[in-house]
Coordinates of C-alpha atoms (C1' of nucleotides) in Angstrom, one line a residue:
Chain A
M1207 CA 127.5 89.3 77.1
T1208 CA 127.2 91.1 80.5
T1209 CA 124.3 93.7 79.6
M1210 CA 122.2 90.3 78.9
L1211 CA 119.5 89.8 81.6
T1212 CA 119.4 87.8 84.3
I1213 CA 116.3 85.4 85.1
G1214 CA 115.2 87.9 87.7
Q1215 CA 115.3 91.0 85.4
L1216 CA 113.7 89.1 82.9
A1217 CA 111.0 88.2 85.3
S1218 CA 110.6 91.4 86.6
Y1219 CA 110.7 93.0 83.2
A1220 CA 107.7 90.6 82.2
G1221 CA 105.8 91.1 85.5
V1222 CA 106.3 87.3 86.6
T1223 CA 108.2 85.3 89.4
V1224 CA 111.1 83.7 88.6
R1225 CA 109.6 80.4 89.4
T1226 CA 107.2 81.2 86.2
V1227 CA 109.7 81.9 84.2
R1228 CA 111.8 78.3 85.2
H1229 CA 108.3 76.6 84.8
Y1230 CA 108.1 77.9 81.1
H1231 CA 111.5 76.3 80.6
V1232 CA 110.2 73.0 81.8
K1233 CA 107.4 72.8 79.8
G1234 CA 109.5 74.0 76.8
L1235 CA 107.4 77.1 76.2
L1236 CA 110.6 79.2 76.5
P1237 CA 114.2 78.0 75.3
E1238 CA 116.6 77.4 78.0
P1239 CA 119.3 80.1 77.1
E1240 CA 123.1 79.9 78.0
R1241 CA 124.7 79.9 81.2
D1242 CA 127.3 82.4 82.2
H1243 CA 130.4 81.3 84.1
S1244 CA 128.7 80.6 87.3
G1245 CA 125.6 78.6 85.8
Y1246 CA 123.2 81.6 85.8
R1247 CA 121.0 81.8 83.2
R1248 CA 121.5 85.0 80.6
Y1249 CA 118.9 86.1 78.4
G1250 CA 118.9 88.2 75.5
A1251 CA 116.3 90.6 73.7
A1252 CA 114.6 87.8 71.7
A1253 CA 113.7 85.9 75.1
V1254 CA 112.1 89.2 76.3
V1255 CA 109.7 89.3 73.0
E1256 CA 109.0 85.7 73.8
L1257 CA 108.0 85.7 77.4
V1258 CA 105.9 88.7 77.0
K1259 CA 103.9 87.0 74.3
I1260 CA 103.6 84.0 76.1
R1261 CA 102.2 86.0 79.1
T1262 CA 99.8 88.2 77.1
L1263 CA 98.3 84.7 75.9
A1264 CA 98.2 83.0 79.2
E1265 CA 96.9 86.0 81.0
A1266 CA 94.2 85.8 78.2
G1267 CA 93.2 82.6 79.6
V1268 CA 94.9 80.5 77.1
P1269 CA 96.0 76.8 78.7
L1270 CA 100.2 76.6 78.3
S1271 CA 99.5 73.3 76.5
R1272 CA 98.2 75.4 73.7
L1273 CA 100.7 77.7 73.6
P1274 CA 103.5 75.9 71.7
A1275 CA 101.4 75.9 68.6
L1276 CA 100.4 79.3 68.8
L1277 CA 103.8 80.4 69.1
V1278 CA 105.2 79.1 66.1
A1279 CA 101.5 79.8 64.1
D1280 CA 101.7 81.9 61.1
A1281 CA 99.9 85.5 60.8
E1282 CA 96.3 83.9 59.5
E1283 CA 96.4 80.8 62.0
F1284 CA 96.9 83.4 64.7
A1285 CA 94.0 86.0 63.7
A1286 CA 91.9 83.0 63.6
A1287 CA 93.1 82.1 67.4
S1288 CA 92.9 85.5 68.6
L1289 CA 89.2 86.2 67.5
E1290 CA 88.1 82.8 69.4
I1291 CA 90.5 84.0 72.4
D1292 CA 88.9 87.4 72.1
R1293 CA 85.3 85.8 72.4
R1294 CA 86.1 84.0 75.1
L1295 CA 87.1 87.0 77.1
Q1296 CA 84.0 88.9 76.3
E1297 CA 81.9 85.9 77.9
E1298 CA 84.1 85.9 81.0
I1299 CA 83.5 89.6 81.1
A1300 CA 79.7 88.8 80.5
E1301 CA 79.7 86.3 83.2
R1302 CA 81.5 88.5 85.8
E1303 CA 78.7 91.2 85.0
R1304 CA 76.3 88.7 86.0
C1305 CA 78.4 87.3 89.3
R1306 CA 78.2 91.2 90.0
E1307 CA 74.2 91.1 89.9
H1308 CA 74.1 87.8 91.8
I1309 CA 76.2 88.9 94.4
A1310 CA 74.0 92.4 94.6
H1311 CA 71.0 90.5 95.2
L1312 CA 72.6 88.3 97.9
A1313 CA 73.3 91.5 99.7
S1314 CA 70.1 92.6 99.5
G1315 CA 69.0 89.1 101.2
D1316 CA 67.3 87.5 98.1
S1317 CA 68.1 83.8 97.7
L1318 CA 68.3 83.2 93.8
A1319 CA 67.3 79.5 94.7
L1320 CA 64.0 80.0 92.7
P1321 CA 63.0 81.0 89.3
P1322 CA 61.7 84.4 89.1
S1323 CA 57.9 83.1 88.3
V1324 CA 57.9 81.3 91.6
V1325 CA 59.6 84.4 93.5
A1326 CA 56.7 86.6 91.9
Y1327 CA 53.9 83.9 93.1
L1328 CA 55.5 84.1 96.7
A1329 CA 55.6 88.1 96.6
R1330 CA 51.6 88.0 95.3
M1331 CA 50.7 85.8 98.2
R1332 CA 52.5 88.3 100.8
E1333 CA 50.5 90.7 99.0
L1334 CA 47.5 89.2 99.6
G1335 CA 47.8 88.3 103.6
F1336 CA 48.8 85.1 103.3
R1337 CA 50.8 83.7 106.7
E1338 CA 54.2 83.9 106.4
R1339 CA 54.4 80.6 107.7
L1340 CA 52.6 79.0 104.7
V1341 CA 54.6 81.5 102.5
E1342 CA 57.7 79.7 103.4
L1343 CA 56.3 76.3 103.2
E1344 CA 55.2 77.0 99.8
R1345 CA 58.8 78.3 99.0
D1346 CA 60.4 75.0 100.0
S1347 CA 58.0 73.3 98.3
W1348 CA 58.4 75.0 94.9
I1349 CA 62.0 74.7 95.6
L1350 CA 61.9 70.8 95.6
M1351 CA 59.6 71.0 92.7
A1352 CA 61.6 73.2 90.5
A1353 CA 64.6 70.9 91.2
K1354 CA 62.8 67.9 90.1
M1355 CA 60.7 69.1 87.0
P1356 CA 62.3 72.3 86.3
D1357 CA 60.4 72.8 82.9
A1358 CA 56.9 72.2 84.8
I1359 CA 57.3 75.3 86.7
V1360 CA 56.3 78.3 84.5
S1361 CA 53.2 76.9 83.5
L1362 CA 52.6 75.4 86.8
M1363 CA 53.0 79.1 88.3
E1364 CA 50.2 80.4 86.0
I1365 CA 47.9 78.1 87.4
K1366 CA 48.9 78.9 90.9
R1367 CA 48.9 82.7 90.5
A1368 CA 45.4 82.3 88.8
Q1369 CA 43.9 80.3 91.5
I1370 CA 45.0 82.9 94.5
E1371 CA 43.5 85.5 92.4
D1372 CA 40.0 83.7 92.4
P1373 CA 38.5 85.7 95.2
S1374 CA 36.4 82.5 96.7
L1375 CA 39.7 79.7 95.9
R1376 CA 41.9 82.6 97.6
E1377 CA 39.4 82.9 100.9
L1378 CA 39.6 79.0 101.3
Y1379 CA 43.4 79.2 100.7
L1380 CA 43.5 81.8 103.3
D1381 CA 42.1 80.1 106.1
M1382 CA 43.9 76.9 105.2
G1383 CA 46.9 79.1 106.0
D1384 CA 45.8 79.2 109.9
L1385 CA 45.4 75.4 109.8
V1386 CA 48.8 74.7 108.4
D1387 CA 50.7 73.8 111.8
C1388 CA 47.7 72.5 113.5
A1389 CA 47.6 68.8 114.9
A1390 CA 45.2 66.1 113.1
D1391 CA 42.5 66.1 115.7
D1392 CA 41.7 70.0 115.5
P1393 CA 38.2 70.5 115.3
R1394 CA 38.4 73.2 112.6
L1395 CA 39.6 70.6 110.3
P1396 CA 36.1 68.8 109.2
T1397 CA 34.6 72.5 109.0
L1398 CA 37.3 73.2 106.5
A1399 CA 36.7 70.0 104.5
D1400 CA 33.3 70.7 104.1
R1401 CA 34.3 74.1 102.4
V1402 CA 36.5 72.7 100.0
V1403 CA 33.9 70.3 99.3
A1404 CA 31.3 72.9 98.6
F1405 CA 34.1 74.5 96.7
L1406 CA 34.7 71.5 94.1
E1407 CA 31.3 70.9 93.7
E1408 CA 30.7 74.5 92.3
V1409 CA 33.8 74.1 90.3
F1410 CA 32.9 70.5 88.9
V1411 CA 29.5 71.8 87.6
R1412 CA 31.3 74.7 86.1
Y1413 CA 34.0 73.3 84.2
E1414 CA 32.3 69.7 83.5
D1415 CA 33.1 70.1 80.0
T1416 CA 37.2 70.9 80.1
E1417 CA 37.8 67.9 82.1
D1418 CA 41.2 67.5 80.6
A1419 CA 42.4 71.2 80.3
F1420 CA 45.6 70.8 82.1
P1421 CA 47.4 68.2 80.3
V1422 CA 49.9 67.6 83.0
D1423 CA 51.8 64.7 83.8
Q1424 CA 50.5 62.2 86.2
R1425 CA 54.0 61.8 88.4
L1426 CA 53.7 65.6 88.7
F1427 CA 50.4 65.8 90.4
E1428 CA 51.7 62.7 92.7
L1429 CA 55.0 64.9 93.7
L1430 CA 53.1 67.9 94.3
D1431 CA 50.6 65.5 96.5
Q1432 CA 53.5 64.2 98.1
T1433 CA 54.9 67.2 99.1
F1434 CA 51.7 68.9 100.5
L1435 CA 51.5 65.6 102.9
E1436 CA 55.0 66.0 104.0
S1437 CA 55.0 69.4 104.7
V1438 CA 51.7 70.0 106.3
P1439 CA 51.2 67.8 109.5
C1440 CA 47.6 67.8 109.3
A1441 CA 47.3 66.8 105.8
W1442 CA 46.7 63.1 105.7
R1443 CA 43.8 64.0 108.3
L1444 CA 42.3 66.6 105.7
L1445 CA 42.6 63.9 102.9
E1446 CA 40.7 61.6 105.2
L1447 CA 38.1 63.9 105.5
L1448 CA 37.7 64.7 102.0
E1449 CA 37.4 61.1 101.3
E1450 CA 34.9 61.0 103.4
R1451 CA 33.0 63.2 101.6
G1452 CA 33.7 61.8 97.9
F1453 CA 37.0 63.2 96.6
T1454 CA 40.4 61.4 96.6
G1455 CA 43.6 63.3 95.6
W1456 CA 44.8 67.1 96.4
T1457 CA 46.4 68.5 93.5
N1458 CA 44.3 66.9 91.0
I1459 CA 41.7 65.9 93.1
Q1460 CA 38.9 63.3 91.6
R1461 CA 35.4 62.3 92.8
V1462 CA 35.1 58.7 94.2
P1463 CA 32.4 56.9 95.9
A1464 CA 32.3 58.2 99.4
V1465 CA 34.2 56.0 102.0
R1466 CA 31.7 56.0 104.5
Chain B
M891 CA 60.6 62.0 102.5
T892 CA 60.5 60.8 98.8
T893 CA 60.3 64.2 97.3
M894 CA 63.6 65.2 98.9
L895 CA 66.3 66.0 96.4
T896 CA 69.1 63.2 95.3
I897 CA 72.4 64.6 95.1
G898 CA 72.2 64.7 91.1
Q899 CA 69.1 66.4 91.4
L900 CA 70.4 69.1 93.7
A901 CA 73.6 69.3 91.9
S902 CA 72.2 69.7 88.1
Y903 CA 69.5 72.5 89.5
A904 CA 72.5 74.2 91.1
G905 CA 74.5 73.8 88.0
V906 CA 77.4 71.9 89.1
T907 CA 78.6 68.4 89.1
V908 CA 77.8 65.7 91.8
R909 CA 81.6 65.7 92.7
T910 CA 81.5 69.6 93.5
V911 CA 78.6 69.1 96.0
R912 CA 80.7 65.8 97.5
H913 CA 83.5 68.3 97.7
Y914 CA 81.7 70.7 99.8
H915 CA 80.7 68.3 102.2
V916 CA 84.1 67.3 102.7
K917 CA 85.3 70.9 103.3
G918 CA 82.4 71.6 105.7
L919 CA 80.6 74.2 103.5
L920 CA 77.5 72.1 103.1
P921 CA 76.5 70.1 106.0
E922 CA 76.2 66.0 105.3
P923 CA 72.3 65.6 105.2
E924 CA 70.5 62.5 106.1
R925 CA 70.9 59.0 104.1
D926 CA 67.9 57.1 102.7
H927 CA 67.5 53.5 103.2
S928 CA 70.2 52.8 100.6
G929 CA 72.7 55.2 101.9
Y930 CA 72.0 58.0 99.3
R931 CA 72.0 61.3 100.6
R932 CA 68.6 63.5 100.5
Y933 CA 68.2 66.8 100.2
G934 CA 65.7 69.5 101.6
A935 CA 64.9 73.2 100.1
A936 CA 67.5 74.5 102.7
A937 CA 70.6 72.7 101.2
V938 CA 69.5 74.2 97.5
V939 CA 69.5 77.7 99.2
E940 CA 72.5 77.2 100.7
L941 CA 74.4 75.3 97.6
V942 CA 73.1 78.4 95.2
K943 CA 74.7 80.7 97.8
I944 CA 78.2 79.2 97.9
R945 CA 77.7 78.9 94.1
T946 CA 77.3 82.5 93.7
L947 CA 80.2 83.6 95.8
A948 CA 82.5 80.7 94.7
E949 CA 81.5 81.7 90.9
A950 CA 82.5 85.4 92.2
G951 CA 86.1 84.4 92.9
V952 CA 85.7 83.8 96.4
P953 CA 88.3 81.3 97.8
L954 CA 86.2 78.6 99.4
S955 CA 88.3 78.9 102.6
R956 CA 86.8 82.3 103.2
L957 CA 82.9 80.6 102.5
P958 CA 82.3 79.5 106.1
A959 CA 82.7 82.9 107.7
L960 CA 80.7 84.6 104.9
L961 CA 78.1 81.9 105.2
V962 CA 77.1 83.1 109.0
A963 CA 77.8 86.6 108.6
D964 CA 75.1 89.0 109.3
A965 CA 73.4 91.5 106.7
E966 CA 75.9 94.2 107.8
E967 CA 79.4 92.2 107.5
F968 CA 78.0 90.2 104.2
A969 CA 77.2 94.1 102.6
A970 CA 80.8 95.0 103.5
A971 CA 82.3 91.7 102.0
S972 CA 79.7 91.9 99.0
L973 CA 81.2 95.4 98.2
E974 CA 85.0 94.2 98.1
I975 CA 83.8 91.0 96.0
D976 CA 82.3 93.3 93.6
R977 CA 85.5 95.5 93.2
R978 CA 87.4 92.8 92.6
L979 CA 85.1 91.6 90.0
Q980 CA 85.1 95.2 88.4
E981 CA 88.8 94.9 88.5
E982 CA 88.8 91.7 86.6
I983 CA 86.6 92.5 83.8
A984 CA 89.1 95.9 83.5
E985 CA 92.0 93.4 83.3
R986 CA 90.0 91.4 80.7
E987 CA 89.4 94.3 78.7
R988 CA 93.1 95.3 78.7
C989 CA 93.9 91.7 77.6
R990 CA 91.3 92.1 74.7
E991 CA 93.7 95.2 73.7
H992 CA 97.2 93.1 74.2
I993 CA 95.7 90.2 72.4
A994 CA 94.7 92.6 69.2
H995 CA 98.3 94.1 69.3
L996 CA 99.9 90.4 69.0
A997 CA 97.3 89.8 66.1
S998 CA 98.5 93.0 64.0
G999 CA 102.2 91.7 64.9
D1000 CA 103.4 94.2 67.5
S1001 CA 105.4 93.0 70.0
L1002 CA 104.4 94.5 73.2
A1003 CA 107.8 94.0 74.8
L1004 CA 109.0 97.5 74.6
P1005 CA 107.6 100.9 76.3
P1006 CA 105.5 103.1 74.1
S1007 CA 108.3 105.6 74.0
V1008 CA 110.6 103.5 72.7
V1009 CA 108.0 102.2 69.7
A1010 CA 107.7 105.7 68.7
Y1011 CA 111.2 106.3 68.6
L1012 CA 111.9 103.0 66.3
A1013 CA 108.9 104.2 63.9
R1014 CA 110.6 107.8 64.0
M1015 CA 114.0 105.7 62.6
R1016 CA 112.3 104.1 60.1
E1017 CA 110.2 107.6 58.9
L1018 CA 113.6 109.0 58.8
G1019 CA 115.2 106.2 56.5
F1020 CA 117.4 104.3 58.7
R1021 CA 118.3 100.8 57.6
E1022 CA 115.8 98.2 59.2
R1023 CA 119.1 96.2 60.2
L1024 CA 119.8 99.4 62.5
V1025 CA 116.7 99.7 63.5
E1026 CA 116.4 95.9 64.7
L1027 CA 119.8 96.4 66.6
E1028 CA 118.4 99.7 68.5
R1029 CA 114.9 97.8 69.1
D1030 CA 117.2 94.9 70.6
S1031 CA 119.4 97.1 72.6
W1032 CA 116.4 99.0 74.0
I1033 CA 114.6 95.9 75.1
L1034 CA 117.3 95.0 77.3
M1035 CA 118.1 98.4 78.4
A1036 CA 114.1 98.8 79.4
A1037 CA 114.6 95.5 81.5
K1038 CA 117.6 96.5 83.2
M1039 CA 116.8 100.6 84.1
P1040 CA 113.1 100.8 83.5
D1041 CA 113.1 104.4 85.1
A1042 CA 115.5 105.4 82.5
I1043 CA 113.9 104.7 79.4
V1044 CA 111.6 107.7 79.1
S1045 CA 114.1 110.4 79.6
L1046 CA 116.7 108.8 77.6
M1047 CA 114.2 108.6 74.8
E1048 CA 113.6 112.2 74.9
I1049 CA 117.1 112.4 74.1
K1050 CA 117.5 110.0 71.4
R1051 CA 114.7 111.6 69.6
A1052 CA 116.2 115.0 70.0
Q1053 CA 119.4 113.6 68.3
I1054 CA 117.9 111.8 65.2
E1055 CA 116.1 115.3 64.7
D1056 CA 119.1 117.3 64.6
P1057 CA 120.3 117.1 60.5
S1058 CA 124.1 116.8 61.0
L1059 CA 124.2 114.3 63.8
R1060 CA 121.3 112.4 61.8
E1061 CA 123.1 112.4 58.7
L1062 CA 126.4 111.0 60.7
Y1063 CA 124.0 108.5 62.6
L1064 CA 122.3 107.3 58.9
D1065 CA 126.0 106.7 57.4
M1066 CA 127.0 104.6 60.5
G1067 CA 124.0 102.6 59.9
D1068 CA 125.6 101.2 56.7
L1069 CA 128.5 100.0 58.7
V1070 CA 126.6 98.0 61.1
D1071 CA 127.6 94.7 60.0
C1072 CA 131.1 95.7 58.6
A1073 CA 134.4 93.9 59.6
A1074 CA 136.6 95.9 61.8
D1075 CA 139.3 96.6 59.1
D1076 CA 136.7 98.1 57.0
P1077 CA 138.4 101.3 54.9
R1078 CA 135.3 103.4 55.7
L1079 CA 135.9 103.2 59.5
P1080 CA 138.7 105.8 59.8
T1081 CA 136.7 108.5 57.7
L1082 CA 133.5 107.6 59.8
A1083 CA 135.7 108.4 62.8
D1084 CA 136.9 111.7 61.3
R1085 CA 133.4 112.9 61.2
V1086 CA 132.3 111.9 64.3
V1087 CA 135.4 113.9 65.8
A1088 CA 134.4 116.8 63.5
F1089 CA 130.8 116.9 64.6
L1090 CA 131.8 116.5 68.3
E1091 CA 134.7 119.7 68.0
E1092 CA 131.8 121.6 66.8
V1093 CA 129.4 120.3 70.0
F1094 CA 131.9 120.7 72.4
V1095 CA 132.5 124.2 71.3
R1096 CA 128.4 125.4 71.6
Y1097 CA 127.5 123.6 74.5
E1098 CA 131.1 124.6 76.5
D1099 CA 128.9 126.0 79.3
T1100 CA 126.5 123.4 79.6
E1101 CA 128.6 120.5 80.7
D1102 CA 126.7 118.7 82.9
A1103 CA 123.3 119.1 81.0
F1104 CA 122.7 115.6 81.5
P1105 CA 122.6 114.2 85.2
V1106 CA 122.5 110.5 83.7
D1107 CA 124.1 107.9 86.3
Q1108 CA 127.4 106.9 85.2
R1109 CA 126.6 103.0 85.6
L1110 CA 123.8 104.0 82.7
F1111 CA 126.6 105.0 80.2
E1112 CA 129.0 102.2 80.7
L1113 CA 125.6 100.0 80.0
L1114 CA 124.8 101.5 76.8
D1115 CA 128.4 101.7 75.8
Q1116 CA 128.7 97.8 76.5
T1117 CA 125.4 97.2 74.3
F1118 CA 127.2 99.3 71.7
L1119 CA 130.1 96.9 72.0
E1120 CA 128.3 93.6 72.1
S1121 CA 125.8 94.6 69.1
V1122 CA 127.9 96.2 66.5
P1123 CA 130.9 94.0 65.3
C1124 CA 133.3 96.9 64.6
A1125 CA 132.4 99.1 67.7
W1126 CA 135.9 98.4 69.4
R1127 CA 137.7 99.4 65.9
L1128 CA 135.7 102.7 65.8
L1129 CA 136.3 103.4 69.6
E1130 CA 140.0 102.5 68.6
L1131 CA 140.1 105.1 66.1
L1132 CA 138.1 107.8 68.2
E1133 CA 140.8 107.2 70.9
E1134 CA 143.6 107.9 68.7
R1135 CA 141.9 110.9 67.9
G1136 CA 141.7 112.2 71.5
F1137 CA 137.9 111.0 72.7
T1138 CA 137.1 108.0 74.9
G1139 CA 133.9 106.5 75.5
W1140 CA 130.8 106.5 73.0
T1141 CA 127.6 107.4 75.2
N1142 CA 129.2 109.7 76.9
I1143 CA 132.0 110.9 75.0
Q1144 CA 134.8 112.7 76.5
R1145 CA 138.1 114.7 75.4
V1146 CA 141.4 112.9 76.2
P1147 CA 144.9 113.1 75.3
A1148 CA 145.3 111.3 71.9
V1149 CA 146.6 107.9 72.1
R1150 CA 149.0 108.0 69.2
Chain C
dT1209 C1' 67.6 42.0 82.3
dT1210 C1' 70.3 46.6 81.0
dG1211 C1' 71.2 51.2 81.9
dC1212 C1' 71.5 55.2 85.1
dT1213 C1' 72.8 56.9 89.7
dC1214 C1' 74.5 56.4 93.7
dC1215 C1' 78.4 54.9 96.9
dT1216 C1' 83.6 55.5 98.9
dC1217 C1' 88.7 55.8 98.2
dA1218 C1' 92.3 57.7 96.0
dC1219 C1' 95.1 59.3 92.3
dG1220 C1' 95.6 63.2 88.7
dT1221 C1' 95.2 68.0 86.7
dC1222 C1' 96.8 73.0 86.1
dA1223 C1' 99.7 76.8 86.9
dC1224 C1' 102.8 77.8 89.4
dG1225 C1' 104.2 78.6 95.2
dT1226 C1' 107.0 77.6 98.9
dG1227 C1' 110.4 75.8 101.2
dA1228 C1' 115.0 73.1 101.8
dG1229 C1' 119.9 73.2 101.1
dG1230 C1' 123.5 75.1 98.7
dT1231 C1' 126.6 78.5 95.6
dG1232 C1' 127.8 83.1 93.8
dG1233 C1' 128.5 88.3 93.1
dC1234 C1' 129.1 92.9 95.5
Chain D
dT212 C1' 131.2 89.8 106.1
dT213 C1' 126.3 90.3 105.1
dG214 C1' 122.4 90.1 102.1
dC215 C1' 120.8 89.7 97.7
dT216 C1' 120.2 86.4 93.4
dC217 C1' 120.9 82.6 91.5
dC218 C1' 121.0 77.1 91.5
dT219 C1' 118.5 72.3 91.5
dC220 C1' 115.1 69.3 93.5
dA221 C1' 110.6 68.0 95.5
dC222 C1' 106.1 68.7 97.7
dG223 C1' 102.2 71.8 98.5
dT224 C1' 97.8 74.2 97.0
dC225 C1' 93.5 75.1 94.9
dA226 C1' 89.1 73.4 93.1
dC227 C1' 87.6 69.9 91.4
dG228 C1' 88.1 65.9 87.5
dT229 C1' 88.6 61.5 86.8
dG230 C1' 88.7 56.4 86.9
dA231 C1' 88.5 52.2 90.0
dG232 C1' 85.5 48.8 92.0
dG233 C1' 81.1 48.1 93.8
dT234 C1' 75.8 48.5 94.9
dG235 C1' 71.0 50.0 94.4
dG236 C1' 66.4 51.7 91.6
dC237 C1' 63.3 51.2 87.3

DNA sequence: TTGCTCCTCACGTCACGTGAGGTGGC
DNA sequence: TTGCTCCTCACGTCACGTGAGGTGGC
């Protein structure tokens, strides 16, 4: 039997390491062959056929624990299994294609942390001349928002996009951008509050009949307001000034009796 | 800071488990964030951006140990790395395509253990009417041969294909197929030996000038002879009969003084 | 009050890789 | 004789998974 293969010959022909063949013996996938006079394993052609089959399946991503059943399966069972394996391979190929796109995005500096609708909204803000500082602030807010309420983002973005396309609201918002980093006692804040109120009065007249036009969760409003308060230092002061002028809240602003 | 994300919110937004995020903290890929009053981790937008970046690279197959360097790389370094990552992804896609073909071969019953040249040779044997038993015997021999001397197989197959296309040699070989499983004292063996000798005499006259036409390794001849001896029970008797008639060896048969 | 989320160890998993220490064949 | 292959433990690796046992928020 001197023509029979040593473990090294078997392994290299199948393109695996000697350790891998021994691993398959331990796992019971490949039967232990006879030993020669010095205790070396000696393999025949059948072992090569089996090992190549094992490798073909293992390389296709089939867990070794599934192999014993597959190796004794009849043609019909095997055909069914191979269809499933092929589907998995196709899915993995599609995944890698998606990975390639993601990596390309990363390389061109995009962050991938935001849904496309928000990315488009932020791009439009930049286009309209909003200060970069404000855009970044919005970006961080929307990241948190998207993580907390993923389902609400798309419709929220529609509302926000409509808002910045409204000329008067946009102007107000642009000016607010200049006050994002200001202190609570900044003298421009009362003026801004006056302008917000003037704008709101007009809106409230215009849309008096469509009070519940946005069926948005109250908890979402609270979340958005909180984000505003946490990211803009002078936000609390602005809300205070608005309350003095008869309004409460921010995202879903409402008329109340004036505090002062 | 109530708008900040819990570990569960962060994880599910990035499409990973909570355990994975904690794993990245331990590995130092994602900085440990501040804790809230009850010891819970609280994450901001920056953590989301980082985690998504980590996941994009990890899903692309980049080992976590390479990530620290990549996460602080400048645009140029990152572009170079991303090209390499993309190459690897393409290679993995090509691998899966090859896997798909291999699995399809397995499903249709092919063994994949033999190089195509041998498969073609065996198919031609069947076409020419060789007994299945002989074809199987050749198959097993060539599997061992291919594993022992992978480089010799292609040229050997050319020789073998030429041999079975030679009508007189083929006839001899076809008849030998009937004696593959016979005992050493089978009465047909001496007759076969006579026919082999008659054929050889003719060949030796025809090719007298081209003695070293095949520059084949002597060790390969020994290997092929040994395979013959081990796989055919009556082989030793046939070689004995040939030596009585003035020839020695089998694969590289030579004229010698007759033994008897 | 119940269930869900969070916390920290710490061992398990999968498919081998990698020495450690020793023997056999050319 | 030297180098290469083979042998058997047995621990290591990679990227988390999976309880174990306990606390905090609605």
